[in-house]
Amino acid sequence: MGFMDEIKKAGREIKRACKDITAAPFVREMCDNCANMYRLGWDERNGGNISYMLDEKEVAEYLDLNKVIRTIPLMGVNAAAFDVTPLVGKIFIVTGTGKYFKNVKDDPENNLGIVRVAQDKKGVELLWGFADGGRTTSEFPSHMMCHMARLAQDPENRVVMHCHPTHTLAMNYVHELDEKKLTHTLWEMCTECIVVFPDGVGILPWMLCGTDEIGVATADKMRDFRIVVWAMHGVYGAGKTMDETFGLIETVEKAAQIYMLTCNRPRINTIKDEDMVKLAELFGVKYRKDFLN
Ligand code: 2HA
Ligand code: ZN
């Protein structure tokens, strides 16, 4: 390396050292979202997990991308079940296994990690965080499969979010778990629903979480849906930004809340299918026509 290169490299390092990663917008977003989701009661104890694909250049403003703290194996992954090739070298900020959303905001360095998918595809390289020896969420394989499925549909997808929203979960026990019927009921509950999730809600039956099987099944649903219900467990949502993904889950949850508040009383009024068509047309969204009656 020439003298000028050395100087430039030292300059970059000094600049980086002056930047506090806990103040980085992507760390703040994770902290604020986890706090908000906890406050809403969607992430009790260690419930829920988020993964957010980051821009390498943006991360490089804060971290030396050549400094790998340690390598974390991908848990619960049967290599034959999925191929992470499209994600090799991609950097994610992700919640840790066993960590509580409640604690993320006050202690991001122990509860969050920034990881890069390793070239050998067997693990991830820790670039920051999980300071107490922690690891990525047990659902990270599911998240990676969902990222790949969503990226194939929308190259701008960045976020995958899992949580246990209360009313959506409650609804799982009293409403038929049929994609058309559940989506239709939710669309009827708030005027904006068909505009926010025109692709509807996908549903998986109760399955064991943290496994390849549920990851593969979720990713499979994510080809058609940005939100997937894990029956009697929670939801998986995906989107371009943290706000968009949160807003999607929030809207489904709001509709489920209205449903739970009204389902044991006679229904006198409703949003009609013809009204939903008007909404979808006004906002120019491509909706599941086969989900209307
Ligand atoms: O990470 O919510 O589904 C805790 C969970 C697992
Ligand atoms: Zn869960």
Short mmCIF file of C-alpha atoms and ligand atoms in Angstrom, two decimals:
data_model
loop_
_atom_site.label_atom_id
_atom_site.label_comp_id
_atom_site.label_asym_id
_atom_site.label_seq_id
_atom_site.Cartn_x
_atom_site.Cartn_y
_atom_site.Cartn_z
CA MET A 1 0.00 0.00 0.00
CA GLY A 2 1.38 3.41 -0.97
CA PHE A 3 1.84 6.24 1.49
CA MET A 4 -1.23 8.15 0.31
CA ASP A 5 -3.34 4.98 0.59
CA GLU A 6 -2.14 4.52 4.16
CA ILE A 7 -3.12 8.08 4.98
CA LYS A 8 -6.55 7.64 3.38
CA LYS A 9 -7.11 4.38 5.27
CA ALA A 10 -6.10 6.00 8.56
CA GLY A 11 -8.45 8.88 7.77
CA ARG A 12 -11.35 6.49 7.22
CA GLU A 13 -10.55 4.73 10.49
CA ILE A 14 -10.47 7.97 12.46
CA LYS A 15 -13.75 9.06 10.90
CA ARG A 16 -15.32 5.73 11.80
CA ALA A 17 -13.99 5.80 15.36
CA CYS A 18 -15.72 9.15 15.86
CA LYS A 19 -19.09 7.72 14.85
CA ASP A 20 -21.16 6.04 17.53
CA ILE A 21 -22.96 3.06 16.03
CA THR A 22 -25.66 3.13 18.70
CA ALA A 23 -26.67 6.48 17.15
CA ALA A 24 -26.80 5.02 13.61
CA PRO A 25 -30.27 5.38 12.04
CA PHE A 26 -30.63 1.62 11.54
CA VAL A 27 -29.79 0.88 15.20
CA ARG A 28 -32.21 3.60 16.34
CA GLU A 29 -34.94 2.16 14.12
CA MET A 30 -34.45 -1.31 15.61
CA CYS A 31 -34.49 0.11 19.15
CA ASP A 32 -37.56 2.25 18.57
CA ASN A 33 -39.48 -0.52 16.84
CA CYS A 34 -38.72 -3.13 19.49
CA ALA A 35 -39.79 -0.68 22.21
CA ASN A 36 -42.95 0.17 20.34
CA MET A 37 -43.87 -3.43 19.66
CA TYR A 38 -43.22 -4.34 23.29
CA ARG A 39 -45.40 -1.42 24.40
CA LEU A 40 -48.22 -2.74 22.20
CA GLY A 41 -47.98 -6.15 23.86
CA TRP A 42 -46.93 -7.99 20.72
CA ASP A 43 -43.61 -9.23 22.08
CA GLU A 44 -43.91 -10.62 25.58
CA ARG A 45 -40.79 -12.13 27.16
CA ASN A 46 -38.47 -13.21 24.30
CA GLY A 47 -41.31 -13.29 21.77
CA GLY A 48 -40.69 -11.89 18.32
CA ASN A 49 -37.70 -11.16 16.15
CA ILE A 50 -36.68 -8.69 13.44
CA SER A 51 -34.10 -8.82 10.68
CA TYR A 52 -33.26 -5.79 8.58
CA MET A 53 -30.96 -5.92 5.57
CA LEU A 54 -28.53 -3.01 5.62
CA ASP A 55 -26.67 -1.07 2.99
CA GLU A 56 -22.98 -2.06 3.12
CA LYS A 57 -21.79 1.51 2.52
CA GLU A 58 -23.92 2.82 5.36
CA VAL A 59 -22.60 0.18 7.76
CA ALA A 60 -19.01 0.91 6.67
CA GLU A 61 -19.43 4.45 8.00
CA TYR A 62 -19.56 2.92 11.47
CA LEU A 63 -17.78 -0.42 11.35
CA ASP A 64 -14.64 -1.87 9.80
CA LEU A 65 -16.17 -4.55 7.61
CA ASN A 66 -12.91 -6.52 7.68
CA LYS A 67 -13.13 -7.03 11.42
CA VAL A 68 -15.13 -10.15 12.20
CA ILE A 69 -15.68 -10.61 15.94
CA ARG A 70 -16.69 -14.26 15.62
CA THR A 71 -18.64 -16.59 13.37
CA ILE A 72 -22.08 -17.79 14.43
CA PRO A 73 -23.40 -21.04 12.96
CA LEU A 74 -26.90 -20.96 11.52
CA MET A 75 -28.99 -22.77 14.10
CA GLY A 76 -31.45 -25.48 13.26
CA VAL A 77 -30.49 -25.45 9.63
CA ASN A 78 -30.33 -28.52 7.52
CA ALA A 79 -28.12 -27.31 4.67
CA ALA A 80 -30.02 -29.45 2.19
CA ALA A 81 -33.27 -27.69 2.99
CA PHE A 82 -32.27 -24.27 1.74
CA ASP A 83 -29.65 -22.46 -0.20
CA VAL A 84 -28.63 -19.02 1.07
CA THR A 85 -26.56 -18.17 -2.01
CA PRO A 86 -28.56 -15.02 -2.87
CA LEU A 87 -27.79 -13.65 0.61
CA VAL A 88 -24.05 -14.38 0.78
CA GLY A 89 -22.20 -11.22 1.83
CA LYS A 90 -25.42 -9.42 2.80
CA ILE A 91 -25.43 -7.59 6.12
CA PHE A 92 -28.34 -7.71 8.56
CA ILE A 93 -29.10 -6.18 11.89
CA VAL A 94 -31.03 -8.76 13.84
CA THR A 95 -32.48 -9.41 17.29
CA GLY A 96 -30.78 -12.03 19.45
CA THR A 97 -32.05 -15.44 20.50
CA GLY A 98 -33.64 -15.43 23.95
CA LYS A 99 -33.48 -11.63 24.12
CA TYR A 100 -36.41 -9.53 25.25
CA PHE A 101 -37.76 -6.73 23.02
CA LYS A 102 -38.37 -4.85 26.28
CA ASN A 103 -34.60 -4.52 26.82
CA VAL A 104 -33.38 -3.67 23.31
CA LYS A 105 -33.62 0.11 23.54
CA ASP A 106 -31.57 0.43 26.74
CA ASP A 107 -29.00 -2.15 25.77
CA PRO A 108 -28.73 -2.57 21.99
CA GLU A 109 -25.18 -3.93 22.09
CA ASN A 110 -26.21 -7.08 23.98
CA ASN A 111 -29.64 -7.58 22.42
CA LEU A 112 -28.90 -6.85 18.75
CA GLY A 113 -26.22 -7.99 16.35
CA ILE A 114 -24.97 -6.89 12.95
CA VAL A 115 -24.04 -9.96 10.96
CA ARG A 116 -22.90 -10.79 7.44
CA VAL A 117 -23.83 -14.05 5.74
CA ALA A 118 -20.55 -15.98 5.39
CA GLN A 119 -19.11 -17.07 2.06
CA ASP A 120 -19.23 -20.73 3.15
CA LYS A 121 -23.02 -20.30 3.73
CA LYS A 122 -22.77 -22.20 7.01
CA GLY A 123 -22.96 -19.25 9.34
CA VAL A 124 -22.87 -15.52 9.79
CA GLU A 125 -19.97 -13.25 10.71
CA LEU A 126 -20.59 -11.02 13.68
CA LEU A 127 -19.52 -7.43 12.98
CA TRP A 128 -21.07 -5.78 16.03
CA GLY A 129 -23.32 -6.55 18.99
CA PHE A 130 -24.31 -9.74 20.86
CA ALA A 131 -21.63 -8.49 23.27
CA ASP A 132 -22.51 -11.02 25.96
CA GLY A 133 -21.84 -13.95 23.63
CA GLY A 134 -25.35 -14.01 22.19
CA ARG A 135 -26.48 -15.34 18.83
CA THR A 136 -28.97 -14.47 16.12
CA THR A 137 -32.65 -15.25 16.71
CA SER A 138 -33.53 -18.92 16.47
CA GLU A 139 -35.86 -17.86 13.67
CA PHE A 140 -33.02 -16.44 11.56
CA PRO A 141 -33.14 -19.34 9.07
CA SER A 142 -36.87 -18.61 8.60
CA HIS A 143 -36.06 -14.94 8.20
CA MET A 144 -33.40 -15.64 5.58
CA MET A 145 -35.77 -17.83 3.61
CA CYS A 146 -38.40 -15.08 3.78
CA HIS A 147 -35.90 -12.42 2.67
CA MET A 148 -35.03 -14.54 -0.36
CA ALA A 149 -38.68 -15.15 -1.21
CA ARG A 150 -39.63 -11.47 -0.86
CA LEU A 151 -36.53 -10.19 -2.70
CA ALA A 152 -37.52 -12.40 -5.63
CA GLN A 153 -40.88 -10.55 -5.71
CA ASP A 154 -39.60 -7.11 -4.73
CA PRO A 155 -35.87 -6.28 -4.95
CA GLU A 156 -36.44 -3.43 -2.50
CA ASN A 157 -37.61 -5.64 0.35
CA ARG A 158 -35.41 -5.16 3.43
CA VAL A 159 -37.34 -6.10 6.58
CA VAL A 160 -38.78 -9.32 7.99
CA MET A 161 -40.60 -9.05 11.30
CA HIS A 162 -42.15 -11.70 13.52
CA CYS A 163 -44.35 -10.96 16.53
CA HIS A 164 -47.37 -12.13 18.53
CA PRO A 165 -50.03 -9.42 18.06
CA THR A 166 -52.76 -10.01 20.61
CA HIS A 167 -56.01 -9.61 18.69
CA THR A 168 -54.73 -11.34 15.57
CA LEU A 169 -53.80 -14.26 17.78
CA ALA A 170 -57.15 -14.19 19.57
CA MET A 171 -58.90 -14.26 16.21
CA ASN A 172 -57.03 -17.47 15.32
CA TYR A 173 -59.06 -19.29 17.96
CA VAL A 174 -62.49 -18.19 16.87
CA HIS A 175 -62.30 -17.56 13.13
CA GLU A 176 -61.88 -20.14 10.39
CA LEU A 177 -58.22 -20.34 9.35
CA ASP A 178 -58.93 -20.08 5.65
CA GLU A 179 -56.94 -17.47 3.69
CA LYS A 180 -59.89 -16.18 1.70
CA LYS A 181 -62.30 -16.09 4.65
CA LEU A 182 -59.84 -14.54 7.11
CA THR A 183 -58.64 -11.92 4.62
CA HIS A 184 -62.21 -11.03 3.70
CA THR A 185 -63.22 -10.63 7.34
CA LEU A 186 -60.21 -8.38 7.99
CA TRP A 187 -60.88 -6.30 4.86
CA GLU A 188 -64.38 -5.67 6.22
CA MET A 189 -63.10 -4.36 9.54
CA CYS A 190 -61.33 -1.13 8.52
CA THR A 191 -61.70 0.90 5.36
CA GLU A 192 -57.96 1.04 4.63
CA CYS A 193 -57.35 -2.72 4.96
CA ILE A 194 -57.77 -3.67 1.31
CA VAL A 195 -55.40 -0.85 0.39
CA VAL A 196 -52.73 -1.79 2.98
CA PHE A 197 -52.79 -5.55 2.34
CA PRO A 198 -54.43 -6.04 -1.07
CA ASP A 199 -52.50 -9.30 -1.43
CA GLY A 200 -54.35 -10.64 1.62
CA VAL A 201 -53.15 -12.71 4.54
CA GLY A 202 -51.45 -16.08 4.13
CA ILE A 203 -51.98 -18.76 6.76
CA LEU A 204 -49.90 -21.67 7.98
CA PRO A 205 -51.40 -24.28 10.28
CA TRP A 206 -49.84 -24.65 13.72
CA MET A 207 -46.28 -25.85 13.18
CA LEU A 208 -43.19 -26.25 15.33
CA CYS A 209 -41.24 -22.97 15.24
CA GLY A 210 -37.48 -22.60 14.84
CA THR A 211 -37.32 -25.39 12.26
CA ASP A 212 -36.44 -25.57 8.57
CA GLU A 213 -39.95 -26.82 7.82
CA ILE A 214 -41.70 -23.72 9.10
CA GLY A 215 -39.08 -21.54 7.39
CA VAL A 216 -39.63 -23.21 4.04
CA ALA A 217 -43.43 -23.08 4.46
CA THR A 218 -43.36 -19.38 5.47
CA ALA A 219 -41.10 -18.42 2.59
CA ASP A 220 -43.39 -20.35 0.26
CA LYS A 221 -46.36 -18.26 1.47
CA MET A 222 -44.27 -15.10 1.17
CA ARG A 223 -44.17 -15.52 -2.58
CA ASP A 224 -47.83 -14.48 -2.58
CA PHE A 225 -48.32 -12.65 0.72
CA ARG A 226 -46.40 -9.97 2.62
CA ILE A 227 -48.05 -11.10 5.82
CA VAL A 228 -48.38 -14.68 6.97
CA VAL A 229 -50.23 -15.91 10.06
CA TRP A 230 -48.60 -18.72 12.00
CA ALA A 231 -51.75 -20.23 13.48
CA MET A 232 -52.03 -19.88 17.26
CA HIS A 233 -48.54 -18.34 17.36
CA GLY A 234 -48.20 -15.00 15.60
CA VAL A 235 -47.43 -13.34 12.29
CA TYR A 236 -44.56 -12.82 9.87
CA GLY A 237 -44.51 -9.56 7.96
CA ALA A 238 -42.18 -8.23 5.28
CA GLY A 239 -41.58 -4.88 3.66
CA LYS A 240 -39.26 -2.30 2.16
CA THR A 241 -38.85 -0.32 5.37
CA MET A 242 -39.33 -0.81 9.07
CA ASP A 243 -42.30 1.60 9.03
CA GLU A 244 -43.98 -0.15 6.14
CA THR A 245 -43.58 -3.58 7.73
CA PHE A 246 -44.70 -2.40 11.13
CA GLY A 247 -47.64 -0.57 9.55
CA LEU A 248 -48.73 -3.72 7.74
CA ILE A 249 -48.83 -5.76 10.95
CA GLU A 250 -50.41 -2.86 12.81
CA THR A 251 -53.23 -2.62 10.27
CA VAL A 252 -53.97 -6.35 10.36
CA GLU A 253 -53.89 -6.21 14.16
CA LYS A 254 -56.26 -3.22 14.23
CA ALA A 255 -58.72 -5.05 11.99
CA ALA A 256 -58.46 -8.15 14.19
CA GLN A 257 -59.16 -5.97 17.22
CA ILE A 258 -62.33 -4.57 15.65
CA TYR A 259 -63.34 -8.11 14.80
CA MET A 260 -62.79 -9.33 18.36
CA LEU A 261 -64.73 -6.34 19.74
CA THR A 262 -67.71 -7.06 17.51
CA CYS A 263 -67.74 -10.79 16.75
CA ASN A 264 -70.10 -11.81 19.51
CA ARG A 265 -72.68 -9.14 18.76
CA PRO A 266 -75.12 -9.05 15.85
CA ARG A 267 -73.50 -7.28 12.91
CA ILE A 268 -75.76 -4.53 11.62
CA ASN A 269 -73.37 -2.75 9.26
CA THR A 270 -70.38 -3.75 7.20
CA ILE A 271 -68.07 -2.60 4.44
CA LYS A 272 -69.47 -4.21 1.31
CA ASP A 273 -67.45 -5.94 -1.40
CA GLU A 274 -68.47 -3.26 -3.88
CA ASP A 275 -67.01 -0.63 -1.51
CA MET A 276 -63.75 -2.56 -1.32
CA VAL A 277 -63.56 -2.62 -5.12
CA LYS A 278 -64.02 1.18 -5.17
CA LEU A 279 -61.20 1.61 -2.64
CA ALA A 280 -58.83 -0.71 -4.48
CA GLU A 281 -59.55 1.11 -7.73
CA LEU A 282 -59.16 4.58 -6.22
CA PHE A 283 -55.77 3.68 -4.73
CA GLY A 284 -54.75 1.63 -7.76
CA VAL A 285 -53.79 -1.48 -5.80
CA LYS A 286 -53.67 -4.96 -7.29
CA TYR A 287 -55.88 -6.95 -4.95
CA ARG A 288 -56.89 -10.58 -4.66
CA LYS A 289 -60.14 -10.46 -6.62
CA ASP A 290 -60.69 -14.12 -5.75
CA PHE A 291 -60.84 -13.14 -2.06
CA LEU A 292 -64.04 -11.14 -2.61
CA ASN A 293 -67.40 -12.90 -2.55
O1 2HA B 1 -38.04 -15.59 19.14
O2 2HA B 1 -41.19 -15.59 18.90
O3 2HA B 1 -41.21 -17.81 17.47
C1 2HA B 1 -39.13 -15.99 19.89
C2 2HA B 1 -40.26 -16.35 19.04
C3 2HA B 1 -40.18 -17.64 18.36
ZN ZN B 2 -42.91 -16.34 17.96
#
